[in-house]
Amino acid sequence: PSASVPALVQGLKATRAAIGSIVDPHSRHLLRVKEQQFQDAINSAMGMELSAIAQPAGLAEPTGPGAAFAPPALMAAPVPGQTFEVRARLANRGGVAATGASIAIEGERGWQVTSSAQGSSGLDRHQQVQMRASVTLANDVALSTRPYFSRKGLQDSVYTLSDPSQFGKPASTPPLQAVGRYLIDGVPIEIRQTVVRRESKLPYGDVLREVRTVPRIAVALTPSNAIIAMGQQAIGPSGHQVPVEVTLLHNAEEATSGQLTLRLPTGWKVEPASQSFSFARAGERASYRFSVRPSAIDARTYQVEAVATAAGREYREGYEVIDHRDLEVRYLYRPATAEVRGINVTTVAGLKVGYVMGIGDSVPQGLQQLGAQVTLLGERELASADLSQFDTIMTGTRAYAVREDLKTYNSRLLDYVRNGGNMVVLYNTQELVPNTFAPFPGELLRSAEEVSEEDSPVTILAPTHQAFTWPNRITAADFDGWVEQRGSKFFSKWDPAYTPMISTFDKGQPPQSGGWLTAKVGKGTWTYFAYALHRQLPYGVPGAYRITANLLALNKVR
């Protein structure tokens, strides 16, 4: 391939000459693209290799007979104020000699780079030039793992750009780059490479990651949304309490200690008032529990914020790591806050609920916030537990798709219903075969209908049914403020024994009535509820909690 280099170099030289003689900005832009393409082609034909690996500062070079087999240096994501080293190498694998070879490390604002002195060097085939640099991060350097686009929640229909210059890129430009420069026939050529670090990824060995900054302390607060039921029978003898848990992740190599507190609405109290923390190394994690007690609560939203303070700096956010093999790791930042909402909902005290988890959702936590005692049902419980102890058994999202044990012991659940139980089946795909697993025939197709528009109009079809009258009076207003979607995977046909409860539709779609079906089965009640409780409960949607409270109370006497 290197035989084509002299011709490519002449093409690059001619392109640069054209750039200098053309005024039209569009043409100059196209030529700049062509200039980069020529350089990329030359680097490929030359077999030019540029690598730049970050490692902890002060790490000694391995020596002795086993130096070649020494494990590579590992380094965690750096934090503001940290110093580390970069070792870079530029190697020529082609058949054309290069001259004036050099390497530089370029960093964004706050990335101070100090390089060792380096002179020009000739690069014949299989020769290389090396350099070492020290990088010190400012204490206020930007967190480069933070995406340049964000939105506060699902209700925001567009993203806000913190750096519009990055628009259209899947991620912002890495903040630390190695630049190799060399000459062929006097024509300067450049090759760039992102500086990376090596981290362990067992059992696959290790992986290379872009060098991007993370906060010294990441703070996560759960739950991110909580409700306080304000209706009848909702308050226990000790008053309203909201238990929260704060998890701290320490990213710095050196020790850190400080205080963790919650910032609350005026008049609210928390126990304990604060908690101290201390970490000795990177990667340590610890969780702290608090009990928040509101002094007063109305039907609105309040905010609770977790703040970790260390060395005069405050940390108020954490992140979720999105890590898939063979892809660069990405970070999804979230503020360490909880939205606490007072909801006018009446509950039946002392309900026991058995929950069959499907693909995973936060519905059990929502049920607990309504005062229900929730037990997750595994295979053993489905096979042999006394199911009559539960006032309601609920199956989670797509449970029939992922729980073979649910299918195996489904007949026990139908017997539970016939003997007076209350079973609620949340949205499922076609793995729920009504003719096999439901009490009466029906049709749930692979192409089953759904209603995506979260503000679709809702008509109540059975207004006198207990599900709409007790313990809460449900109206169309309880479907206001829903997020992301109405529901998915509705029955297309059903036996007359089922009562369709509501009807709704997307624009241009005929009314859909198969998303909420209820039937009396023996002494009990069986309900298919394909509306998106798994979306609404984690976001504290009031109407969804009121509907859920009524679903749990079916078969109970007023």
Coordinates of C-alpha atoms in Angstrom, one line a residue:
P1 CA 0.0 0.0 0.0
S2 CA 2.8 2.4 0.7
A3 CA 3.7 2.5 -3.0
S4 CA 0.7 4.9 -3.4
V5 CA 2.0 7.3 -0.8
P6 CA 3.9 9.7 -3.2
A7 CA 0.9 10.2 -5.4
L8 CA -1.4 10.7 -2.3
V9 CA 1.1 13.3 -1.0
Q10 CA 0.9 15.2 -4.2
G11 CA -2.9 15.1 -4.1
L12 CA -2.8 16.5 -0.5
K13 CA -0.3 19.2 -1.6
A14 CA -2.6 20.2 -4.5
T15 CA -5.7 20.3 -2.2
R16 CA -4.0 22.6 0.2
A17 CA -3.0 24.9 -2.6
A18 CA -6.6 25.0 -3.8
I19 CA -7.9 25.8 -0.3
G20 CA -5.6 28.8 -0.1
S21 CA -6.8 30.2 -3.5
I22 CA -10.6 29.7 -3.0
V23 CA -12.8 32.2 -1.3
D24 CA -16.2 30.5 -1.5
P25 CA -16.9 29.0 2.0
H26 CA -18.8 26.0 0.7
S27 CA -16.0 25.0 -1.6
R28 CA -13.5 25.5 1.1
H29 CA -15.5 23.3 3.4
L30 CA -15.6 20.5 0.8
L31 CA -11.8 20.8 0.2
R32 CA -11.2 20.7 4.0
V33 CA -13.0 17.3 4.0
K34 CA -10.9 16.2 1.1
E35 CA -7.7 17.3 2.8
Q36 CA -8.6 15.1 5.8
Q37 CA -9.4 12.2 3.5
F38 CA -6.0 12.5 1.9
Q39 CA -4.3 12.4 5.3
D40 CA -6.4 9.4 6.4
A41 CA -5.4 7.6 3.2
I42 CA -1.7 8.4 3.6
N43 CA -1.7 7.2 7.3
S44 CA -3.4 4.0 6.2
A45 CA -1.1 3.4 3.3
M46 CA 1.9 4.1 5.5
G47 CA 0.6 1.8 8.2
M48 CA 1.3 4.7 10.6
E49 CA 0.3 3.7 14.2
L50 CA -0.3 6.2 16.9
S51 CA -1.2 5.1 20.5
A52 CA -1.6 7.1 23.7
I53 CA -2.3 5.3 26.9
A54 CA -2.9 7.0 30.3
Q55 CA -1.7 5.5 33.5
P56 CA -1.4 6.6 37.2
A57 CA 1.4 9.1 37.9
G58 CA 4.7 7.9 39.1
L59 CA 4.3 4.3 37.9
A60 CA 7.7 2.7 37.4
E61 CA 8.6 0.9 34.1
P62 CA 8.8 -2.9 34.6
T63 CA 12.4 -4.2 34.4
G64 CA 14.1 -7.5 34.4
P65 CA 13.7 -10.6 32.3
G66 CA 9.9 -10.7 32.9
A67 CA 9.3 -7.0 31.9
A68 CA 7.7 -8.0 28.5
F69 CA 5.2 -10.1 30.4
A70 CA 4.3 -7.6 33.1
P71 CA 0.5 -6.9 33.3
P72 CA -0.4 -3.5 31.7
A73 CA -1.1 -0.5 33.9
L74 CA -4.8 0.0 34.9
M75 CA -6.3 3.3 35.6
A76 CA -9.8 4.4 36.7
A77 CA -11.6 7.4 35.2
P78 CA -9.8 10.5 36.5
V79 CA -11.5 13.1 38.8
P80 CA -10.9 16.9 39.0
G81 CA -7.6 17.8 40.6
Q82 CA -5.9 14.5 39.7
T83 CA -2.5 14.2 37.9
F84 CA -1.7 11.2 35.7
E85 CA 0.7 10.3 32.9
V86 CA 0.3 9.6 29.2
R87 CA 2.7 7.5 27.2
A88 CA 2.4 7.9 23.4
R89 CA 4.1 6.1 20.5
L90 CA 4.1 6.9 16.8
A91 CA 5.4 4.0 14.6
N92 CA 5.9 3.7 10.8
R93 CA 4.9 0.3 9.4
G94 CA 5.1 1.3 5.7
G95 CA 7.9 1.3 3.2
V96 CA 8.3 5.1 2.8
A97 CA 10.6 7.0 5.2
A98 CA 9.1 10.0 7.1
T99 CA 11.0 12.9 8.6
G100 CA 10.3 15.4 11.3
A101 CA 8.2 13.0 13.4
S102 CA 6.8 14.3 16.7
I103 CA 4.0 13.7 19.1
A104 CA 2.0 16.2 21.1
I105 CA -0.8 15.8 23.7
E106 CA -3.6 18.3 23.4
G107 CA -6.2 18.9 26.1
E108 CA -9.3 21.0 26.5
R109 CA -9.5 23.9 29.0
G110 CA -8.7 22.6 32.5
W111 CA -6.4 19.8 31.2
Q112 CA -2.9 21.1 31.8
V113 CA -0.3 19.1 29.8
T114 CA 3.4 19.1 30.5
S115 CA 5.4 17.1 27.9
S116 CA 9.0 15.9 27.9
A117 CA 11.3 17.7 25.4
Q118 CA 11.2 16.1 22.0
G119 CA 13.2 16.8 18.9
S120 CA 12.5 16.0 15.3
S121 CA 13.1 12.4 14.4
G122 CA 13.3 10.4 11.2
L123 CA 11.0 7.4 10.9
D124 CA 12.1 4.6 8.6
R125 CA 10.1 1.4 8.3
H126 CA 9.4 -0.2 11.7
Q127 CA 11.0 2.7 13.6
Q128 CA 9.1 4.7 16.2
V129 CA 9.2 7.8 18.3
Q130 CA 7.9 7.9 21.9
M131 CA 7.0 10.6 24.4
R132 CA 5.7 11.0 27.9
A133 CA 3.5 13.7 29.3
S134 CA 2.0 14.6 32.6
V135 CA -1.6 15.8 32.7
T136 CA -3.0 17.7 35.7
L137 CA -6.8 18.4 35.9
A138 CA -8.0 21.7 37.3
N139 CA -10.3 21.4 40.4
D140 CA -13.1 23.0 38.4
V141 CA -12.6 21.0 35.1
A142 CA -15.8 20.1 33.3
L143 CA -17.1 16.5 33.7
S144 CA -16.5 15.2 30.2
T145 CA -18.4 12.0 30.8
R146 CA -21.6 14.2 31.0
P147 CA -23.6 14.1 27.7
Y148 CA -23.9 17.4 25.9
F149 CA -27.6 16.9 25.5
S150 CA -30.1 16.3 28.4
R151 CA -33.7 16.7 29.4
K152 CA -35.3 16.9 32.9
G153 CA -37.8 14.1 32.4
L154 CA -40.1 12.3 30.1
Q155 CA -42.4 15.3 29.9
D156 CA -39.7 17.3 28.0
S157 CA -40.2 16.5 24.3
V158 CA -36.8 18.0 23.3
Y159 CA -33.3 17.9 24.6
T160 CA -31.3 20.9 25.8
L161 CA -27.8 21.2 24.3
S162 CA -25.1 22.4 26.7
D163 CA -22.6 22.7 23.8
P164 CA -24.4 23.3 20.4
S165 CA -21.1 22.9 18.6
Q166 CA -21.4 19.1 19.3
F167 CA -24.8 18.8 17.7
G168 CA -25.3 15.7 15.6
K169 CA -22.5 13.7 17.3
P170 CA -23.4 10.6 19.4
A171 CA -21.1 11.9 22.1
S172 CA -19.0 15.0 22.7
T173 CA -15.4 15.1 21.4
P174 CA -13.0 13.5 23.8
P175 CA -11.1 16.1 25.8
L176 CA -7.6 14.6 25.5
Q177 CA -6.0 13.9 22.1
A178 CA -2.7 12.7 20.9
V179 CA -1.4 14.3 17.7
G180 CA 1.3 12.8 15.6
R181 CA 3.0 14.9 12.9
Y182 CA 5.5 13.9 10.3
L183 CA 6.8 15.0 6.8
I184 CA 6.9 13.2 3.5
D185 CA 8.6 15.1 0.6
G186 CA 8.3 18.1 2.8
V187 CA 4.5 17.9 3.0
P188 CA 3.2 17.9 6.7
I189 CA 0.8 15.1 7.6
E190 CA -1.1 14.7 10.8
I191 CA -2.6 11.7 12.6
R192 CA -4.8 11.9 15.7
Q193 CA -5.8 9.5 18.3
T194 CA -7.9 9.8 21.5
V195 CA -6.0 9.2 24.7
V196 CA -7.3 6.1 26.4
R197 CA -6.9 4.3 29.7
R198 CA -7.0 0.6 30.4
E199 CA -9.4 -0.9 32.9
S200 CA -10.2 -4.4 34.0
K201 CA -13.3 -6.1 32.6
L202 CA -13.5 -9.6 34.0
P203 CA -13.8 -12.3 32.8
Y204 CA -12.9 -10.8 29.4
G205 CA -9.5 -9.3 30.4
D206 CA -9.2 -5.6 30.1
V207 CA -10.6 -2.9 27.8
L208 CA -9.5 0.6 26.6
R209 CA -11.7 3.5 27.5
E210 CA -11.6 7.2 26.5
V211 CA -10.0 9.4 29.2
R212 CA -13.0 11.4 30.5
T213 CA -13.6 12.9 33.9
V214 CA -16.0 11.7 36.6
P215 CA -17.0 13.5 39.8
R216 CA -15.0 12.7 42.9
I217 CA -18.2 11.6 44.6
A218 CA -21.3 10.4 42.7
V219 CA -24.5 10.7 44.7
A220 CA -27.7 8.7 44.0
L221 CA -30.9 9.0 45.9
T222 CA -33.7 6.4 45.8
P223 CA -36.6 6.4 45.2
S224 CA -36.4 9.2 42.7
N225 CA -40.2 9.6 43.0
A226 CA -42.3 9.0 46.0
I227 CA -45.9 9.5 47.0
I228 CA -47.7 10.2 50.2
A229 CA -51.3 8.9 50.3
M230 CA -53.4 11.6 51.8
G231 CA -56.8 9.8 51.8
Q232 CA -58.7 7.8 54.4
Q233 CA -56.8 5.0 56.2
A234 CA -53.6 6.2 54.5
I235 CA -51.9 7.6 57.7
G236 CA -50.4 5.3 60.3
P237 CA -50.1 6.1 64.0
S238 CA -46.6 7.6 63.4
G239 CA -47.8 10.0 60.7
H240 CA -46.4 10.3 57.2
Q241 CA -42.8 9.0 56.6
V242 CA -40.8 8.7 53.5
P243 CA -37.8 6.3 53.7
V244 CA -35.0 7.3 51.3
E245 CA -31.6 5.7 50.7
V246 CA -28.5 7.6 49.4
T247 CA -25.7 5.7 47.7
L248 CA -22.2 7.3 47.4
L249 CA -19.6 6.1 44.9
H250 CA -16.1 7.3 45.5
N251 CA -13.9 7.8 42.4
A252 CA -10.7 9.3 43.7
E253 CA -7.6 7.3 44.3
E254 CA -6.8 9.2 47.5
A255 CA -8.9 9.3 50.7
T256 CA -12.0 11.4 51.0
S257 CA -14.3 12.2 54.0
G258 CA -17.2 14.5 54.6
Q259 CA -20.9 14.8 55.6
L260 CA -24.0 13.7 53.8
T261 CA -27.2 15.7 54.4
L262 CA -30.7 16.1 52.9
R263 CA -32.1 19.4 51.9
L264 CA -35.8 19.5 52.5
P265 CA -38.9 21.7 52.1
T266 CA -39.4 24.2 54.8
G267 CA -40.6 22.6 58.1
W268 CA -39.9 19.1 57.1
K269 CA -37.7 16.9 59.4
V270 CA -35.2 14.1 58.7
E271 CA -33.6 11.5 60.9
P272 CA -30.7 11.4 61.2
A273 CA -30.0 15.0 60.5
S274 CA -26.7 14.1 58.8
Q275 CA -24.3 11.2 58.4
S276 CA -20.5 11.2 58.0
F277 CA -18.7 9.2 55.3
S278 CA -15.1 8.2 54.7
F279 CA -13.5 6.5 51.7
A280 CA -9.9 5.2 51.3
R281 CA -9.7 4.3 47.6
A282 CA -11.4 4.5 44.2
G283 CA -14.4 2.3 43.6
E284 CA -15.7 2.2 47.2
R285 CA -19.4 2.5 47.6
A286 CA -21.6 3.0 50.6
S287 CA -25.4 3.5 51.3
Y288 CA -27.0 5.6 54.0
R289 CA -30.7 5.5 55.0
F290 CA -32.8 8.5 56.1
S291 CA -36.4 8.9 57.3
V292 CA -38.1 12.0 56.0
R293 CA -41.1 13.3 57.9
P294 CA -43.2 16.1 56.3
S295 CA -44.7 18.7 58.6
A296 CA -47.6 19.2 56.2
I297 CA -48.4 17.8 52.8
D298 CA -50.7 19.0 50.1
A299 CA -51.7 17.5 46.7
R300 CA -48.6 18.9 45.0
T301 CA -44.9 18.0 44.4
Y302 CA -42.1 18.6 46.9
Q303 CA -38.3 18.1 46.3
V304 CA -35.8 16.3 48.5
E305 CA -32.1 16.7 47.6
A306 CA -29.1 14.7 48.8
V307 CA -25.9 16.7 49.2
A308 CA -22.4 15.2 50.0
T309 CA -19.9 17.8 51.2
A310 CA -16.1 17.1 51.2
A311 CA -13.2 19.5 51.3
G312 CA -15.5 22.5 50.8
R313 CA -17.1 21.2 47.6
E314 CA -20.7 19.9 47.2
Y315 CA -21.8 16.9 45.2
R316 CA -25.4 16.7 44.2
E317 CA -25.6 14.1 41.3
G318 CA -24.8 10.6 40.3
Y319 CA -24.9 8.6 37.1
E320 CA -25.8 5.3 35.6
V321 CA -23.1 3.6 33.6
I322 CA -24.2 2.2 30.2
D323 CA -21.6 -0.4 29.5
H324 CA -21.9 -2.8 26.6
R325 CA -19.1 -5.0 25.2
D326 CA -17.2 -3.5 22.2
L327 CA -18.8 -0.1 22.7
E328 CA -17.5 2.9 24.5
V329 CA -18.9 3.3 28.0
R330 CA -21.4 6.2 28.4
Y331 CA -22.7 7.9 31.5
L332 CA -26.3 9.0 32.2
Y333 CA -26.3 11.7 34.9
R334 CA -29.2 12.2 37.2
P335 CA -29.6 14.8 40.0
A336 CA -29.7 13.3 43.5
T337 CA -33.3 14.4 44.1
A338 CA -36.6 12.8 44.9
E339 CA -39.9 14.2 43.9
V340 CA -42.4 13.7 46.7
R341 CA -46.0 14.2 45.8
G342 CA -49.1 14.2 48.0
I343 CA -51.9 12.3 46.4
N344 CA -55.5 12.3 47.3
V345 CA -56.0 8.5 47.4
T346 CA -57.9 6.3 49.7
T347 CA -56.5 2.9 50.4
V348 CA -57.8 -0.3 52.1
A349 CA -55.6 -0.9 55.1
G350 CA -53.5 -4.1 55.6
L351 CA -53.6 -5.4 52.1
K352 CA -51.3 -8.3 51.3
V353 CA -50.1 -8.5 47.6
G354 CA -48.2 -11.3 45.9
Y355 CA -46.2 -9.9 42.9
V356 CA -44.9 -12.1 40.1
M357 CA -42.0 -10.0 38.6
G358 CA -41.7 -10.1 34.8
I359 CA -39.0 -8.4 32.9
G360 CA -38.4 -6.0 35.8
D361 CA -40.3 -2.9 36.9
S362 CA -40.9 -0.6 39.9
V363 CA -44.6 -1.5 40.4
P364 CA -43.9 -3.3 43.8
Q365 CA -42.4 -0.1 45.2
G366 CA -45.5 1.8 44.1
L367 CA -47.7 -0.8 45.8
Q368 CA -45.7 -0.4 49.0
Q369 CA -46.2 3.3 48.9
L370 CA -49.9 2.7 48.9
G371 CA -49.5 0.8 52.2
A372 CA -49.7 -2.7 50.8
Q373 CA -47.5 -5.5 52.1
V374 CA -45.8 -6.9 49.0
T375 CA -44.3 -10.3 48.6
L376 CA -42.3 -11.3 45.4
L377 CA -43.4 -14.7 44.3
G378 CA -40.8 -17.1 43.0
E379 CA -41.1 -20.6 41.6
R380 CA -41.4 -22.2 45.0
E381 CA -44.2 -19.9 46.1
L382 CA -46.1 -20.4 42.9
A383 CA -45.7 -24.1 43.3
S384 CA -46.6 -24.7 46.9
A385 CA -47.4 -21.5 48.9
D386 CA -50.8 -20.9 50.4
L387 CA -52.0 -18.3 47.9
S388 CA -55.1 -17.6 49.9
Q389 CA -53.1 -15.4 52.2
F390 CA -52.9 -12.7 49.5
D391 CA -55.7 -10.2 49.0
T392 CA -54.4 -9.6 45.5
I393 CA -51.9 -11.4 43.2
M394 CA -50.4 -9.2 40.4
T395 CA -48.2 -10.3 37.6
G396 CA -45.7 -7.8 36.3
T397 CA -44.9 -6.5 32.8
R398 CA -44.5 -9.3 30.2
A399 CA -44.3 -11.9 33.0
Y400 CA -45.7 -14.7 30.7
A401 CA -42.9 -14.0 28.3
V402 CA -40.1 -14.6 30.8
R403 CA -41.5 -16.7 33.6
E404 CA -42.0 -20.4 32.6
D405 CA -42.9 -21.1 36.2
L406 CA -45.8 -18.7 35.9
K407 CA -47.1 -20.8 33.0
T408 CA -46.4 -24.0 34.7
Y409 CA -48.4 -23.1 37.8
N410 CA -51.0 -20.9 36.2
S411 CA -53.8 -23.3 37.1
R412 CA -53.1 -22.7 40.8
L413 CA -53.5 -19.0 40.2
L414 CA -56.9 -19.6 38.5
D415 CA -58.0 -21.8 41.4
Y416 CA -57.0 -19.0 43.7
V417 CA -59.3 -16.6 41.8
R418 CA -62.2 -19.1 41.8
N419 CA -61.9 -19.4 45.6
G420 CA -62.3 -15.7 46.1
G421 CA -58.9 -14.2 45.1
N422 CA -58.2 -11.1 43.1
M423 CA -55.7 -11.4 40.2
V424 CA -54.5 -8.5 38.1
V425 CA -52.4 -9.3 35.0
L426 CA -50.4 -6.3 33.8
Y427 CA -49.5 -5.8 30.2
N428 CA -48.2 -8.9 28.3
T429 CA -47.1 -9.9 24.8
Q430 CA -48.5 -12.8 22.8
E431 CA -46.9 -15.3 25.2
L432 CA -50.0 -14.7 27.3
V433 CA -52.4 -17.0 25.4
P434 CA -55.9 -16.2 26.7
N435 CA -57.4 -19.5 25.7
T436 CA -54.7 -21.3 27.8
F437 CA -53.9 -18.9 30.7
A438 CA -56.9 -16.7 31.2
P439 CA -60.2 -17.9 32.7
F440 CA -62.2 -17.2 29.5
P441 CA -61.3 -17.2 25.8
G442 CA -59.8 -14.2 24.1
E443 CA -57.3 -13.2 21.5
L444 CA -53.9 -11.4 22.1
L445 CA -52.0 -11.2 18.9
R446 CA -48.4 -10.6 18.1
S447 CA -49.7 -7.5 16.3
A448 CA -51.9 -6.5 19.2
E449 CA -53.0 -2.9 19.3
E450 CA -51.6 -0.2 21.6
V451 CA -52.3 3.4 22.3
S452 CA -49.0 5.4 22.3
E453 CA -50.3 9.0 22.9
E454 CA -50.2 9.5 26.6
D455 CA -52.9 12.2 26.4
S456 CA -55.4 10.1 24.3
P457 CA -59.0 10.7 25.2
V458 CA -60.5 8.1 27.6
T459 CA -64.1 7.0 27.9
I460 CA -65.3 5.0 30.9
L461 CA -67.5 2.2 29.7
A462 CA -68.5 0.6 33.1
P463 CA -68.9 3.6 35.4
T464 CA -70.9 1.7 38.1
H465 CA -68.2 -1.1 38.4
Q466 CA -66.5 -1.1 41.8
A467 CA -63.2 -0.5 40.0
F468 CA -64.4 3.1 39.4
T469 CA -66.4 3.7 42.6
W470 CA -64.5 2.4 45.6
P471 CA -62.4 3.2 47.5
N472 CA -61.8 6.1 45.1
R473 CA -64.2 7.7 42.6
I474 CA -62.3 7.3 39.2
T475 CA -63.1 9.7 36.4
A476 CA -61.5 10.6 33.1
A477 CA -59.5 13.2 35.0
D478 CA -57.5 10.3 36.5
F479 CA -56.0 9.7 33.1
D480 CA -54.6 13.2 32.9
G481 CA -50.8 13.8 33.3
W482 CA -49.8 10.3 32.2
V483 CA -46.2 10.0 30.8
E484 CA -44.7 8.2 27.8
Q485 CA -47.8 6.1 26.7
R486 CA -51.3 4.9 27.6
G487 CA -50.8 1.2 27.2
S488 CA -49.7 -1.7 25.0
K489 CA -50.9 -5.1 23.8
F490 CA -54.6 -5.0 24.1
F491 CA -56.9 -8.0 23.5
S492 CA -58.5 -7.9 20.0
K493 CA -61.3 -10.3 20.9
W494 CA -62.7 -11.5 24.2
D495 CA -65.5 -13.6 25.7
P496 CA -68.7 -11.9 26.8
A497 CA -67.8 -12.9 30.4
Y498 CA -65.2 -10.1 30.3
T499 CA -66.3 -6.5 30.9
P500 CA -64.4 -3.9 28.9
M501 CA -63.7 -1.0 31.3
I502 CA -62.5 1.9 29.2
S503 CA -62.0 2.9 25.6
T504 CA -59.3 5.1 24.1
F505 CA -57.4 5.5 20.8
D506 CA -54.5 7.3 19.1
K507 CA -55.3 9.8 16.4
G508 CA -56.6 8.1 13.3
Q509 CA -57.2 4.8 15.2
P510 CA -60.6 3.3 16.0
P511 CA -61.5 3.1 19.7
Q512 CA -59.7 0.4 21.6
S513 CA -61.5 -1.4 24.4
G514 CA -59.4 -4.4 25.0
G515 CA -56.8 -2.9 27.3
W516 CA -58.7 -3.3 30.6
L517 CA -60.9 -6.3 30.9
T518 CA -62.4 -7.6 34.1
A519 CA -64.3 -10.8 34.8
K520 CA -66.0 -12.5 37.7
V521 CA -64.5 -16.0 38.1
G522 CA -66.2 -18.1 40.7
K523 CA -66.0 -16.1 44.0
G524 CA -63.1 -13.9 42.7
T525 CA -62.1 -11.5 40.0
W526 CA -59.6 -11.7 37.2
T527 CA -58.4 -8.5 35.4
Y528 CA -56.2 -7.9 32.4
F529 CA -54.7 -4.4 32.7
A530 CA -52.5 -3.4 29.7
Y531 CA -52.3 0.3 30.6
A532 CA -48.8 1.4 31.5
L533 CA -48.7 1.4 35.3
H534 CA -45.1 0.4 35.1
R535 CA -44.5 3.9 33.5
Q536 CA -46.8 5.9 35.7
L537 CA -46.1 4.7 39.2
P538 CA -42.4 5.5 39.2
Y539 CA -43.2 9.0 38.1
G540 CA -45.9 9.6 40.8
V541 CA -48.8 10.1 38.4
P542 CA -51.8 10.6 40.8
G543 CA -54.5 9.0 38.8
A544 CA -52.5 5.9 38.2
Y545 CA -52.1 5.4 42.0
R546 CA -55.9 5.9 42.6
I547 CA -56.7 3.4 39.9
T548 CA -54.1 0.9 41.4
A549 CA -55.6 1.3 44.8
N550 CA -59.0 0.4 43.4
L551 CA -57.6 -2.6 41.5
L552 CA -56.1 -3.9 44.8
A553 CA -59.4 -3.5 46.5
L554 CA -61.5 -5.6 44.1
N555 CA -63.3 -8.4 46.0
K556 CA -63.2 -6.3 49.2
V557 CA -66.5 -5.3 50.8
R558 CA -67.1 -1.5 51.3

